[in-house]
Short mmCIF file of C-alpha atoms in Angstrom, two decimals:
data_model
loop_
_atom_site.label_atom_id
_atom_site.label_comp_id
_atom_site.label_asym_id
_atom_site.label_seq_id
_atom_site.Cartn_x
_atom_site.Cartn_y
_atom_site.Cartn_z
CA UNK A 1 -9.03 9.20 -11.87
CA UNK A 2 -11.40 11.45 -13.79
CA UNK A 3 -10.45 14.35 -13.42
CA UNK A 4 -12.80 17.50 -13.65
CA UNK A 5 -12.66 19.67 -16.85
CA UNK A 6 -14.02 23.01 -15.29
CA UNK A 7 -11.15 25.87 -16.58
CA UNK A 8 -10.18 27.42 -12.90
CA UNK A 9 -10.66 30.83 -14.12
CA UNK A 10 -14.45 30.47 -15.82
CA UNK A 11 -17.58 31.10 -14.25
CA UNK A 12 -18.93 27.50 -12.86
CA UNK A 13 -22.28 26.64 -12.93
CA UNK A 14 -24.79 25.32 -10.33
CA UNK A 15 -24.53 21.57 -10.33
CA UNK A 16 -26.61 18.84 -9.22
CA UNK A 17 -24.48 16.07 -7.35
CA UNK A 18 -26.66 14.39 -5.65
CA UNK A 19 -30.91 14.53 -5.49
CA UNK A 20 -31.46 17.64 -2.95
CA UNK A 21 -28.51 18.81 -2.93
CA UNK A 22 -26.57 21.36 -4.71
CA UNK A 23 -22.70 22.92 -4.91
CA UNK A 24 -22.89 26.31 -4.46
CA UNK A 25 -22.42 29.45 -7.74
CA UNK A 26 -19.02 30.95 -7.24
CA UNK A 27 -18.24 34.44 -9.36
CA UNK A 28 -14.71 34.39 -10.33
CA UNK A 29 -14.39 37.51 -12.54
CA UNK A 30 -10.63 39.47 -12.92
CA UNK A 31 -11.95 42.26 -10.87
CA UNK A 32 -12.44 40.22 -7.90
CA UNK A 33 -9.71 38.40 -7.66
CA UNK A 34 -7.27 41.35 -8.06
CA UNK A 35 -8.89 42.84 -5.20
CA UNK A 36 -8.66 39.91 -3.38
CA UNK A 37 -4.88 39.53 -3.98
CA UNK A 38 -4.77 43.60 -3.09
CA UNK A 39 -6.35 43.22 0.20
CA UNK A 40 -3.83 40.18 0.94
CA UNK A 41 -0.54 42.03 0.21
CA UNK A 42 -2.38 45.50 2.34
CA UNK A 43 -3.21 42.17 5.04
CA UNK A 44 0.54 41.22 4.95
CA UNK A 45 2.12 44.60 5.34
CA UNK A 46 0.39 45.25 8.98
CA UNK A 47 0.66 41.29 10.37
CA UNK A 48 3.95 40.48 12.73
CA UNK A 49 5.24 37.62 11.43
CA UNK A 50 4.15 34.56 13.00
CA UNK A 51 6.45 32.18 14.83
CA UNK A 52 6.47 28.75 12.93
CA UNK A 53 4.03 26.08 14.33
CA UNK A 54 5.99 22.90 15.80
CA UNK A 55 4.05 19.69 15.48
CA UNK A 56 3.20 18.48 18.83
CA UNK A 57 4.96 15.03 19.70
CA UNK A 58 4.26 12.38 21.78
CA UNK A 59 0.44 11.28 22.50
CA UNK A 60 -2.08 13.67 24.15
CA UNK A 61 -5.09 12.15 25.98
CA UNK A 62 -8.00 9.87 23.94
CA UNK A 63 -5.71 10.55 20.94
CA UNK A 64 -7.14 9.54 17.77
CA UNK A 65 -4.96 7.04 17.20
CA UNK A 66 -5.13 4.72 20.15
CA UNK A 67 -8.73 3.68 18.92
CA UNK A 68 -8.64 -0.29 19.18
CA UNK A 69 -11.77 -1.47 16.88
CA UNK A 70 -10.61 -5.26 16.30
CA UNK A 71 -13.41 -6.61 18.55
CA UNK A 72 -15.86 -5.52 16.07
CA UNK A 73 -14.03 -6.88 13.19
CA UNK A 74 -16.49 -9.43 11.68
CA UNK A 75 -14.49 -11.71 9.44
CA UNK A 76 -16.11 -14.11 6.48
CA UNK A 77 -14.05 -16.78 5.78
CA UNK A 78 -11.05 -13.82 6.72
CA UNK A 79 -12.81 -11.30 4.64
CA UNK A 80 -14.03 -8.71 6.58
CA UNK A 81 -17.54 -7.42 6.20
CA UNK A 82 -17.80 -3.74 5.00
CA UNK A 83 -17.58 -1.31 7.98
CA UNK A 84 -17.84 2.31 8.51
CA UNK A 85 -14.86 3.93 9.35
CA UNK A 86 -13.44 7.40 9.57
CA UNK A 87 -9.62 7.74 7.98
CA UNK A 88 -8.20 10.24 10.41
CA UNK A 89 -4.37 11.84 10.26
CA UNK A 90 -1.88 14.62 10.56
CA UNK A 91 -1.48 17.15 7.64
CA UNK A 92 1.84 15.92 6.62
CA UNK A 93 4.84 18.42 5.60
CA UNK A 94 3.88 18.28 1.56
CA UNK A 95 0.29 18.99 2.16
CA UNK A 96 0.37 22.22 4.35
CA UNK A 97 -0.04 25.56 2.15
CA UNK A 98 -2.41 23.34 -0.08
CA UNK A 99 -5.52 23.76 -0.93
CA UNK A 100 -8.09 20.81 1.07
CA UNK A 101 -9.51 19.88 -2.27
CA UNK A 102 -5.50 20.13 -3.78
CA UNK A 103 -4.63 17.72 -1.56
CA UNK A 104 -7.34 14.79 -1.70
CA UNK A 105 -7.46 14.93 -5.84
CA UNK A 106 -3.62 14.83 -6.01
CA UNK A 107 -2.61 12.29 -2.63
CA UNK A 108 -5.46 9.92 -3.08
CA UNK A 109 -6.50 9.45 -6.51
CA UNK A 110 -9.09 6.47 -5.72
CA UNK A 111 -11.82 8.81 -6.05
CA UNK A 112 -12.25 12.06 -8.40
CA UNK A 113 -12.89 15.44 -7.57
CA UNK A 114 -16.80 15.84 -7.88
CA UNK A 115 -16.71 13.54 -5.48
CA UNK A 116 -14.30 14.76 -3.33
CA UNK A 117 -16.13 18.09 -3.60
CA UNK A 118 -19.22 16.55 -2.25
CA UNK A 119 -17.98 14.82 0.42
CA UNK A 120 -16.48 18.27 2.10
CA UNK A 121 -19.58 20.27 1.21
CA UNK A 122 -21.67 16.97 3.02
CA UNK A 123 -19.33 16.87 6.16
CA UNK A 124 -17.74 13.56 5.00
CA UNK A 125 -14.27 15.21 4.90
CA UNK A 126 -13.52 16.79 7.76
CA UNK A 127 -10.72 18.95 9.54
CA UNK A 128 -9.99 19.04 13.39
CA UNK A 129 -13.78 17.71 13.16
CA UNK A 130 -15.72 20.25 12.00
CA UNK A 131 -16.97 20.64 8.24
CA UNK A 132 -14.86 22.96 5.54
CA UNK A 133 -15.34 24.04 1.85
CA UNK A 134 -12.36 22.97 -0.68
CA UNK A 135 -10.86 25.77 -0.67
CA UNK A 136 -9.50 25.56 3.24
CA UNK A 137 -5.54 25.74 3.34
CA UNK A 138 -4.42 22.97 5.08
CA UNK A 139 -2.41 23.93 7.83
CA UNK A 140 0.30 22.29 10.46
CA UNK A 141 -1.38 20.12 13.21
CA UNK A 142 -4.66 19.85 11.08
CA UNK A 143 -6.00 16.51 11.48
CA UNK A 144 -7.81 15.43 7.67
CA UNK A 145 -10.50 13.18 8.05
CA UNK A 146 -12.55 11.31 5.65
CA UNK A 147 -15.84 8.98 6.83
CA UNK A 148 -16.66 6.15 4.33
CA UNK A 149 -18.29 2.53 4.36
CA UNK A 150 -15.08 1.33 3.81
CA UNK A 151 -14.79 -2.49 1.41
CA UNK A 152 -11.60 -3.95 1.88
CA UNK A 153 -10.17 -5.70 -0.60
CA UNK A 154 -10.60 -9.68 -0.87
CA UNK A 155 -7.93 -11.47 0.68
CA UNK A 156 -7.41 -15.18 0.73
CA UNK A 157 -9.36 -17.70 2.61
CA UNK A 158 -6.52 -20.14 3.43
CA UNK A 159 -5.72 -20.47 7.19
CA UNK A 160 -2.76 -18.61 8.77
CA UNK A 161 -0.51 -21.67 9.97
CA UNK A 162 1.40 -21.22 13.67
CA UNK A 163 4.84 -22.81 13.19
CA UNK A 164 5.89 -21.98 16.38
CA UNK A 165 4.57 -20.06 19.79
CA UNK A 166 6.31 -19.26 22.77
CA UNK A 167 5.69 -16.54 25.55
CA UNK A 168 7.85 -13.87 23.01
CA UNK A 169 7.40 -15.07 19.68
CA UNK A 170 5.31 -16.70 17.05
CA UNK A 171 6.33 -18.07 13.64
CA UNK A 172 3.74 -18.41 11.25
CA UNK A 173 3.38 -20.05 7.96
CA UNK A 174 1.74 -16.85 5.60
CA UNK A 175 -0.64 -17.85 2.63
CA UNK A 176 -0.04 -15.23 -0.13
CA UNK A 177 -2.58 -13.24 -0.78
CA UNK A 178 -2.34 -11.19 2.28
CA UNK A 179 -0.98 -8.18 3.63
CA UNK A 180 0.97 -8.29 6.86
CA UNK A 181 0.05 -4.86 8.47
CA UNK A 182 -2.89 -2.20 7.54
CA UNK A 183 -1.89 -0.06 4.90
CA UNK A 184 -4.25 1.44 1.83
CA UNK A 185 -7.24 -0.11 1.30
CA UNK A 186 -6.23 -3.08 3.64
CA UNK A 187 -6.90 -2.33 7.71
CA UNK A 188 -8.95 -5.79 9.19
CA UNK A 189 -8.40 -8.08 6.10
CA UNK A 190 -4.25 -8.02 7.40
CA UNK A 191 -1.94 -10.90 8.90
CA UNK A 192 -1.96 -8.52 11.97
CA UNK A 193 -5.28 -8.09 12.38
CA UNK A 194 -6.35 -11.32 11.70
CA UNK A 195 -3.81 -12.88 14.65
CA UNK A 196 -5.35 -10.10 17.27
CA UNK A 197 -8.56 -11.32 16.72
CA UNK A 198 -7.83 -14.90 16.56
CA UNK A 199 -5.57 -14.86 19.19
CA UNK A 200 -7.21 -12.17 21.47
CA UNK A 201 -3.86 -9.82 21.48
CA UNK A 202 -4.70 -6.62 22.27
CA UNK A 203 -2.29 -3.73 21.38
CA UNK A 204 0.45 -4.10 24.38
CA UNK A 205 2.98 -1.14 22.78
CA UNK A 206 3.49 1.55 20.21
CA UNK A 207 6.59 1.25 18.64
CA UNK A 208 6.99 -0.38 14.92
CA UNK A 209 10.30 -1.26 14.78
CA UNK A 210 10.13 -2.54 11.18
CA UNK A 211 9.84 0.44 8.46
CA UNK A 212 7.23 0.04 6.46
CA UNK A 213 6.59 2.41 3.37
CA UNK A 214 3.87 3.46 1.53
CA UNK A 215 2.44 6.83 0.04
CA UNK A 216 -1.29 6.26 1.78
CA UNK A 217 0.29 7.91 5.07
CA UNK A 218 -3.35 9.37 5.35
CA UNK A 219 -5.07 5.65 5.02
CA UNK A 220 -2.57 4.00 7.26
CA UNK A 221 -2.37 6.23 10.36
CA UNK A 222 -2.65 3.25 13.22
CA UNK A 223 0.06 1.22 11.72
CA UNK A 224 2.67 2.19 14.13
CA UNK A 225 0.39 0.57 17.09
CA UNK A 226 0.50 -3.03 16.91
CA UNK A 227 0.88 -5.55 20.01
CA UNK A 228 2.63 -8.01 18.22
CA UNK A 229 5.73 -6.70 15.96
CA UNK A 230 6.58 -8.52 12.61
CA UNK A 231 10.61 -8.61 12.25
CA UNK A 232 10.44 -9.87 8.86
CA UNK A 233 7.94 -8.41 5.98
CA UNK A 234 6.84 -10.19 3.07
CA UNK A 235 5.09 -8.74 -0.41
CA UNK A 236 1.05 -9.70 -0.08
CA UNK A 237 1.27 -12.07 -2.65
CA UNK A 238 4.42 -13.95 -1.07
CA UNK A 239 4.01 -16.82 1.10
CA UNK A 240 6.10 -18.35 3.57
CA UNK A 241 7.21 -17.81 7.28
CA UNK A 242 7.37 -14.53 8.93
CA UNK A 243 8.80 -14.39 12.51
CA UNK A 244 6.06 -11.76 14.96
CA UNK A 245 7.68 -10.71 18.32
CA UNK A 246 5.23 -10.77 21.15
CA UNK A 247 7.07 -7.57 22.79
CA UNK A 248 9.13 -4.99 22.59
CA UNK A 249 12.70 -6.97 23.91
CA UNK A 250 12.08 -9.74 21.53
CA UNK A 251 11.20 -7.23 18.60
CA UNK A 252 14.32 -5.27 18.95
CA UNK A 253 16.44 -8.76 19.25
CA UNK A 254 14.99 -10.06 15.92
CA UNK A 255 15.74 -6.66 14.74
CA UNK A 256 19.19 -6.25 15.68
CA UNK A 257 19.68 -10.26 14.14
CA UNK A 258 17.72 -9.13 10.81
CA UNK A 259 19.85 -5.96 10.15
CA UNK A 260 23.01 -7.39 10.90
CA UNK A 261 22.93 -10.20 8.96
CA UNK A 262 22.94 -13.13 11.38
CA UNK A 263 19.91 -14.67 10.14
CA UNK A 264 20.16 -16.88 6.81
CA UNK A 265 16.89 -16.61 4.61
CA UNK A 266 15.53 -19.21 1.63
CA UNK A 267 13.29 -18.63 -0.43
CA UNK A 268 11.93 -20.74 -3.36
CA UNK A 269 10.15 -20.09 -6.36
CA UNK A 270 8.90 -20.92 -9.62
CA UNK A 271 9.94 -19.10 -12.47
CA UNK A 272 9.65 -19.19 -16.59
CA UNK A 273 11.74 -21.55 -18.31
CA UNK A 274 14.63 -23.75 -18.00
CA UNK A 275 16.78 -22.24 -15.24
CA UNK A 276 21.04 -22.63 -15.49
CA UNK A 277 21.79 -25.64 -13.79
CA UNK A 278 24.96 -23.78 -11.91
CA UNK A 279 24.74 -21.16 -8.96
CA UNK A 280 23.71 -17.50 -10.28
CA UNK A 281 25.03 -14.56 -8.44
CA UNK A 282 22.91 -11.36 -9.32
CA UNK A 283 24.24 -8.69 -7.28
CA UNK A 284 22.85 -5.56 -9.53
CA UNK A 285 21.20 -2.47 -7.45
CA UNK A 286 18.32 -1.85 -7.31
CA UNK A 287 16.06 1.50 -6.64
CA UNK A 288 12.40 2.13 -6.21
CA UNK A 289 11.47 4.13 -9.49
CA UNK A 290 7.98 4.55 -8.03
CA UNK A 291 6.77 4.51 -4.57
CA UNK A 292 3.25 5.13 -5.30
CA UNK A 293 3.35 2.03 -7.50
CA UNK A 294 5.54 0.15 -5.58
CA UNK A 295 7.76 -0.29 -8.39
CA UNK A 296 11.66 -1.31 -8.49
CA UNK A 297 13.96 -2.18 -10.86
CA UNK A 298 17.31 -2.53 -11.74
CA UNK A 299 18.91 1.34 -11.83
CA UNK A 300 21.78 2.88 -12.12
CA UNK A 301 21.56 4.71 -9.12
CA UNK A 302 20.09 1.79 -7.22
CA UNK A 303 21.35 0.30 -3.68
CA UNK A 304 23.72 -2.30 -3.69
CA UNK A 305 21.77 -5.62 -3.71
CA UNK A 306 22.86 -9.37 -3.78
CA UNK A 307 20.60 -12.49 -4.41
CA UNK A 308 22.06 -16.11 -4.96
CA UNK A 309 20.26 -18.57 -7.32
CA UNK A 310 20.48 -22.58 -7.91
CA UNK A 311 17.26 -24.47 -9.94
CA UNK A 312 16.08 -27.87 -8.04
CA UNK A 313 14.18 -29.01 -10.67
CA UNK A 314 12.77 -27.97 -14.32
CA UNK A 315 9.65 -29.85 -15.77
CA UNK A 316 9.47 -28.70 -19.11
CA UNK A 317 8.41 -25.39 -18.80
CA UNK A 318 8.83 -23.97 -15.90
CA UNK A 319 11.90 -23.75 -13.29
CA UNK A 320 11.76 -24.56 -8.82
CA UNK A 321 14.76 -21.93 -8.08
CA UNK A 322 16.24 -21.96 -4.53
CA UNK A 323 16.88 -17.99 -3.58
CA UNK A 324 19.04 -16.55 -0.89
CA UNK A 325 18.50 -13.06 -0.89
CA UNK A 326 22.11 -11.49 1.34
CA UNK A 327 20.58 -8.06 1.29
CA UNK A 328 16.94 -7.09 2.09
CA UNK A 329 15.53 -4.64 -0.85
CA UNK A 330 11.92 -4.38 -1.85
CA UNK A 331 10.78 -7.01 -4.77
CA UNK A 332 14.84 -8.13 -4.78
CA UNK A 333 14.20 -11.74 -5.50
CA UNK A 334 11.29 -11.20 -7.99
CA UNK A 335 13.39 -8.00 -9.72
CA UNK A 336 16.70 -9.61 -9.82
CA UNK A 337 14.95 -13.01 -11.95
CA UNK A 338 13.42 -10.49 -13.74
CA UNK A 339 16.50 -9.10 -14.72
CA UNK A 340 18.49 -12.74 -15.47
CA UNK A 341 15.50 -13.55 -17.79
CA UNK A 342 13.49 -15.79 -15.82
CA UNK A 343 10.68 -14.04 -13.93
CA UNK A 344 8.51 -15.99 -11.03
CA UNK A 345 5.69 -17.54 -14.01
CA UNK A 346 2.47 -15.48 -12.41
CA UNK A 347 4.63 -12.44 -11.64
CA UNK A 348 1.29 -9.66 -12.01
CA UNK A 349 4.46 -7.17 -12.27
CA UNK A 350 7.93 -8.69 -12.95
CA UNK A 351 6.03 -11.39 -15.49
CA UNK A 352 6.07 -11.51 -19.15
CA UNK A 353 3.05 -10.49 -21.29
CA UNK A 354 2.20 -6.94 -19.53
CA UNK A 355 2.25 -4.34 -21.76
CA UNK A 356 5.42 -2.45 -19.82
CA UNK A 357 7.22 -5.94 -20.13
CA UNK A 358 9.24 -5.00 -23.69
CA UNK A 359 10.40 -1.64 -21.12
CA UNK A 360 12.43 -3.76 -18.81
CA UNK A 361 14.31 -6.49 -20.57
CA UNK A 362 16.69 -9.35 -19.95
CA UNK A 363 19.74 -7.92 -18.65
CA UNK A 364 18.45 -3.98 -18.70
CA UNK A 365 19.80 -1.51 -16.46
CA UNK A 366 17.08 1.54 -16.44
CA UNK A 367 18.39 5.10 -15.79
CA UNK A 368 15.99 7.95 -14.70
CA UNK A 369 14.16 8.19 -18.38
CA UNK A 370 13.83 4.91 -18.93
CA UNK A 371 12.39 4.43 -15.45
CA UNK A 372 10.19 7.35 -16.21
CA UNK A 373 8.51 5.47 -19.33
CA UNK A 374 7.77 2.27 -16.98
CA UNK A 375 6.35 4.00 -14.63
CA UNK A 376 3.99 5.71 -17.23
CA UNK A 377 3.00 2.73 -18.97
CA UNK A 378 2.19 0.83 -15.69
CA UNK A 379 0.00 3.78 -14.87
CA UNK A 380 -1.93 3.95 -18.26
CA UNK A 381 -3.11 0.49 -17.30
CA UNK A 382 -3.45 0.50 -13.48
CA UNK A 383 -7.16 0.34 -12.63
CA UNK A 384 -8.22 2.19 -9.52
CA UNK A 385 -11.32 1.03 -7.60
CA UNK A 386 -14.00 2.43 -9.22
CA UNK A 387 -16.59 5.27 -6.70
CA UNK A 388 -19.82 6.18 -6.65
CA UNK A 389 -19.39 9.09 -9.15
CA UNK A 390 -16.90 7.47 -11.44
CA UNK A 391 -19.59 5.09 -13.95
CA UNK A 392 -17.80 4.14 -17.08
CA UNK A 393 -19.49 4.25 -20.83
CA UNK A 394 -19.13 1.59 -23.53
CA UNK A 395 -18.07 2.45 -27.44
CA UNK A 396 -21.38 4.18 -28.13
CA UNK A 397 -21.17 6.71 -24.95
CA UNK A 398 -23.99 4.07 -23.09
CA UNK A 399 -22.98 4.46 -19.74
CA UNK A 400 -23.16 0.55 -17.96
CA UNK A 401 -25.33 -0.45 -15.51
CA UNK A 402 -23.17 -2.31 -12.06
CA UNK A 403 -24.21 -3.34 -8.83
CA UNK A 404 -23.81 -1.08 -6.06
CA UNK A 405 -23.34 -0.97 -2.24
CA UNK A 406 -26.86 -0.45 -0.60
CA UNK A 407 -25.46 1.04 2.27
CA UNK A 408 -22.70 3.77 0.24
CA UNK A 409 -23.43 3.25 -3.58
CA UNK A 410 -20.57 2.27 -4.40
CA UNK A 411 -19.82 0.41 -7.50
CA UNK A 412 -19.16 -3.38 -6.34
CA UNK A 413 -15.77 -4.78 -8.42
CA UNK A 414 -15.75 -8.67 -8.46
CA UNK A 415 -13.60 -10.34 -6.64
CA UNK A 416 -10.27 -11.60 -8.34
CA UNK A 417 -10.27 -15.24 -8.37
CA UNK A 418 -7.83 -17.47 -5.26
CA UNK A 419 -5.19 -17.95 -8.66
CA UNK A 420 -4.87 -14.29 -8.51
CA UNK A 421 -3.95 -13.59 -5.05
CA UNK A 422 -0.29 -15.46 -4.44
CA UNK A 423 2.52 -15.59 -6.63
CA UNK A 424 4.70 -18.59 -6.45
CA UNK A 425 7.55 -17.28 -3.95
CA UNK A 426 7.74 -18.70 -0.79
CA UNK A 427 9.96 -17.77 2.54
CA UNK A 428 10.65 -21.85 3.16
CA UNK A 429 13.65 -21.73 5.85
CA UNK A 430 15.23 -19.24 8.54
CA UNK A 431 17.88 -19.49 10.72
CA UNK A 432 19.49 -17.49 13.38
CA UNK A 433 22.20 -17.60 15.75
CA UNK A 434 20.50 -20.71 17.98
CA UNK A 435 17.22 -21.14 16.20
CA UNK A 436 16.03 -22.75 13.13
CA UNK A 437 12.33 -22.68 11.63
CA UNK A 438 11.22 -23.76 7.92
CA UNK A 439 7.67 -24.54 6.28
CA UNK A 440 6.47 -27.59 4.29
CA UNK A 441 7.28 -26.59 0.47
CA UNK A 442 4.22 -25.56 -1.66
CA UNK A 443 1.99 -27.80 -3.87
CA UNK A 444 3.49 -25.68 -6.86
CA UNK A 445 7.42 -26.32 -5.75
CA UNK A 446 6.52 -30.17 -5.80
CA UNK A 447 8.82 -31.68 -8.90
CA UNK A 448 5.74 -33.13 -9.99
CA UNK A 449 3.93 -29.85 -9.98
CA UNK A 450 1.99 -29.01 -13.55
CA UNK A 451 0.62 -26.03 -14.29
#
């Protein structure tokens, strides 16, 4: 993100962000804000103190979060066409006492803070609906909202395959290179979505009975609302079967079968060299070091984790290992090969030949600073998407010329190309107490597969 270079306690100047319009001259000399911080304390000394706000539970009337848009999703070969949309949610516990502008520079670093500053000062950002200046303490109950022409990110084009459908349940066949439920950037271009609208599903109940984490709480405030419940989850770039209950009975039964243990998962993959021809236990823990990143590893203070191994074939270069994951952690089959030395061969995290991979090597357990330096070095290189304000400059300080987005200006990224999307894991069988459902195996997982 670039952030602004303005000192906090210098005059700021009048600037121009946008043709017409104009952010406003603020005087911030000593003087004035001691007497500011005087009239507070003189303020505090004669207020009762207020009872603390509850957050209201449950779902009032025409909440904002029982909007149901999927009938004017308009898909492209299941790419969705950029929309207009307004992000809408709860102030969340960590963002109350903050300043408006605090919060949207430091919780959603897509987009820096000039332009964050012109969106509140335009109406764009919003709270409880009405326009606010940067400076507006968020408070319990607020509801944030931020209206953008919203591009989702390119998912893959390959068809969603139904394994199975009964009144309760559908098993589907996932192509990688697709996220199951709306979270971040991704809302329409999702496994969910796409079923609704294929389908015609509309949202039957409320409850998500899978968790589902990630920081973009703020981008991802409809994901509890669902009518069709996945009881299995699988990374974007993973493909294989995922098991959707049509209601809430059949959700909670695939549930209770999921955490107990009843139902046996494999998983094959393709990973970097010549795998041991034996069974490999890995049963190392494993933690998330960063949540924003989505980032685990083996760590000391990890969660106890298990993953069994055995190769089916080796061509040469690369391995076809059959996985059964016993426990369920995020990234445990792609972290624990990781860890043995053999990483899945287009592994855009776990894989060799990123600059963090000399950080986590064969047979490395991190602690909390060695974590730490990971985390950092992913970040140097992490790209976000690039905004309207955020034009980059070459060697000489020439700034370059993109295409933009007639509609919002901003800066169009190309797409990645269909090599980019999966990874080569796939979820091939599962099987429950009285039910059984596997998938063909991958081109790539064919013996004869080259790369």
């Amino acid at each position: 993100m670039e952030a602004s270079t303005e000192s906090s306690n210098m005059p700021e100047e009048v600037i121009v962000v946008e043709a017409g319009q104009k952010r406003k001259s603020i005087s911030d000399s000593e003087d004035s804000e001691q007497k500011v911080v005087q009239d507070q304390e003189k303020s505090k000394e004669h207020k009762p103190k207020q009872p603390r706000q509850k957050r209201v539970k449950g779902r009032l009337e025409n909440d904002f979060r029982d909007k149901n848009d999927i009938s004017n999703a308009e898909y492209i070969v299941e790419n969705v066409k950029p929309y207009f949309f307004e992000y809408r949610a709860y102030a969340k516990g960590r963002w109350m006492q903050r300043t408006l502008i605090n919060v949207f520079t430091e919780e959603f670093q897509d987009r820096n803070e000039k332009y964050y500053r012109h969106a509140m000062e335009t109406g764009l950002i919003t709270v409880n609906g009405e326009s606010t200046n940067p400076d507006h303490i968020v408070m319990n109950n607020d509801v944030l909202g931020h209206k953008i022409h919203r591009h989702e990110p390119v998912v893959t084009g390959k068809p969603i395959e139904i394994v199975h459908r009964s009144n309760d349940l559908i098993v589907i066949n996932k192509p990688g290179g697709i996220p199951i439920h709306p979270a971040g950037r991704y809302r329409h271009n999702t496994v969910i979505h796409v079923l609704r609208k294929e389908l015609n599903i509309d949202r039957l109940f409320r409850k998500l009975l899978i968790c589902y984490i990630n920081i973009s709480d703020m981008y991802n405030s409809c994901k509890n609302f669902f009518s069709i419940l996945a009881a299995n989850r699988l990374d974007r770039p993973t493909s294989g079967l995922m098991l959707i209950g049509l209601n809430s009975e059949k959700a909670r039964q695939l549930e209770a079968e999921m955490t107990g243990g009843f139902i046996q998962k494999e998983y094959v993959c393709r990973v970097v060299g010549e795998f041991p021809e034996e069974e490999i236990v890995c049963e190392e823990p494993l933690k998330t070091i960063s949540y924003k990143l989505s980032l685990n590893y083996v760590h000391q203070d990890g969660k106890a984790s298990r993953t069994v191994f055995k190769r089916l074939s080796y061509n040469g270069k690369t391995s076809v290992v059959w996985c059964r994951p016993k426990t369920g952690r995020t990234h445990q089959i792609r972290v624990h090969l990781r860890y043995l030395g053999y990483p899945i061969a287009n592994d855009p995290i776990y894989g060799n030949g990123h600059p963090w991979s000399d950080l986590i090597l064969k047979g490395q357990t991190l602690n909390d600073e060695s974590a730490e330096k990971v985390v950092q070095k992913v970040m140097e290189v992490a790209t976000f998407p690039e905004g309207m304000w955020e034009d980059t400059e070459d060697k000489n300080g020439v700034k370059e010329i993109k295409p933009r987005c007639d509609e919002c200006g901003i800066i169009l990224t190309p797409d990645p190309s269909p090599k980019e999307l999966f990874i080569w894991l796939h979820a091939w069988k599962y099987a429950g107490k009285d039910w059984a459902y596997e998938t063909a195996l991958p081109e790539w997982a064919e013996e004869s597969f080259s790369e």
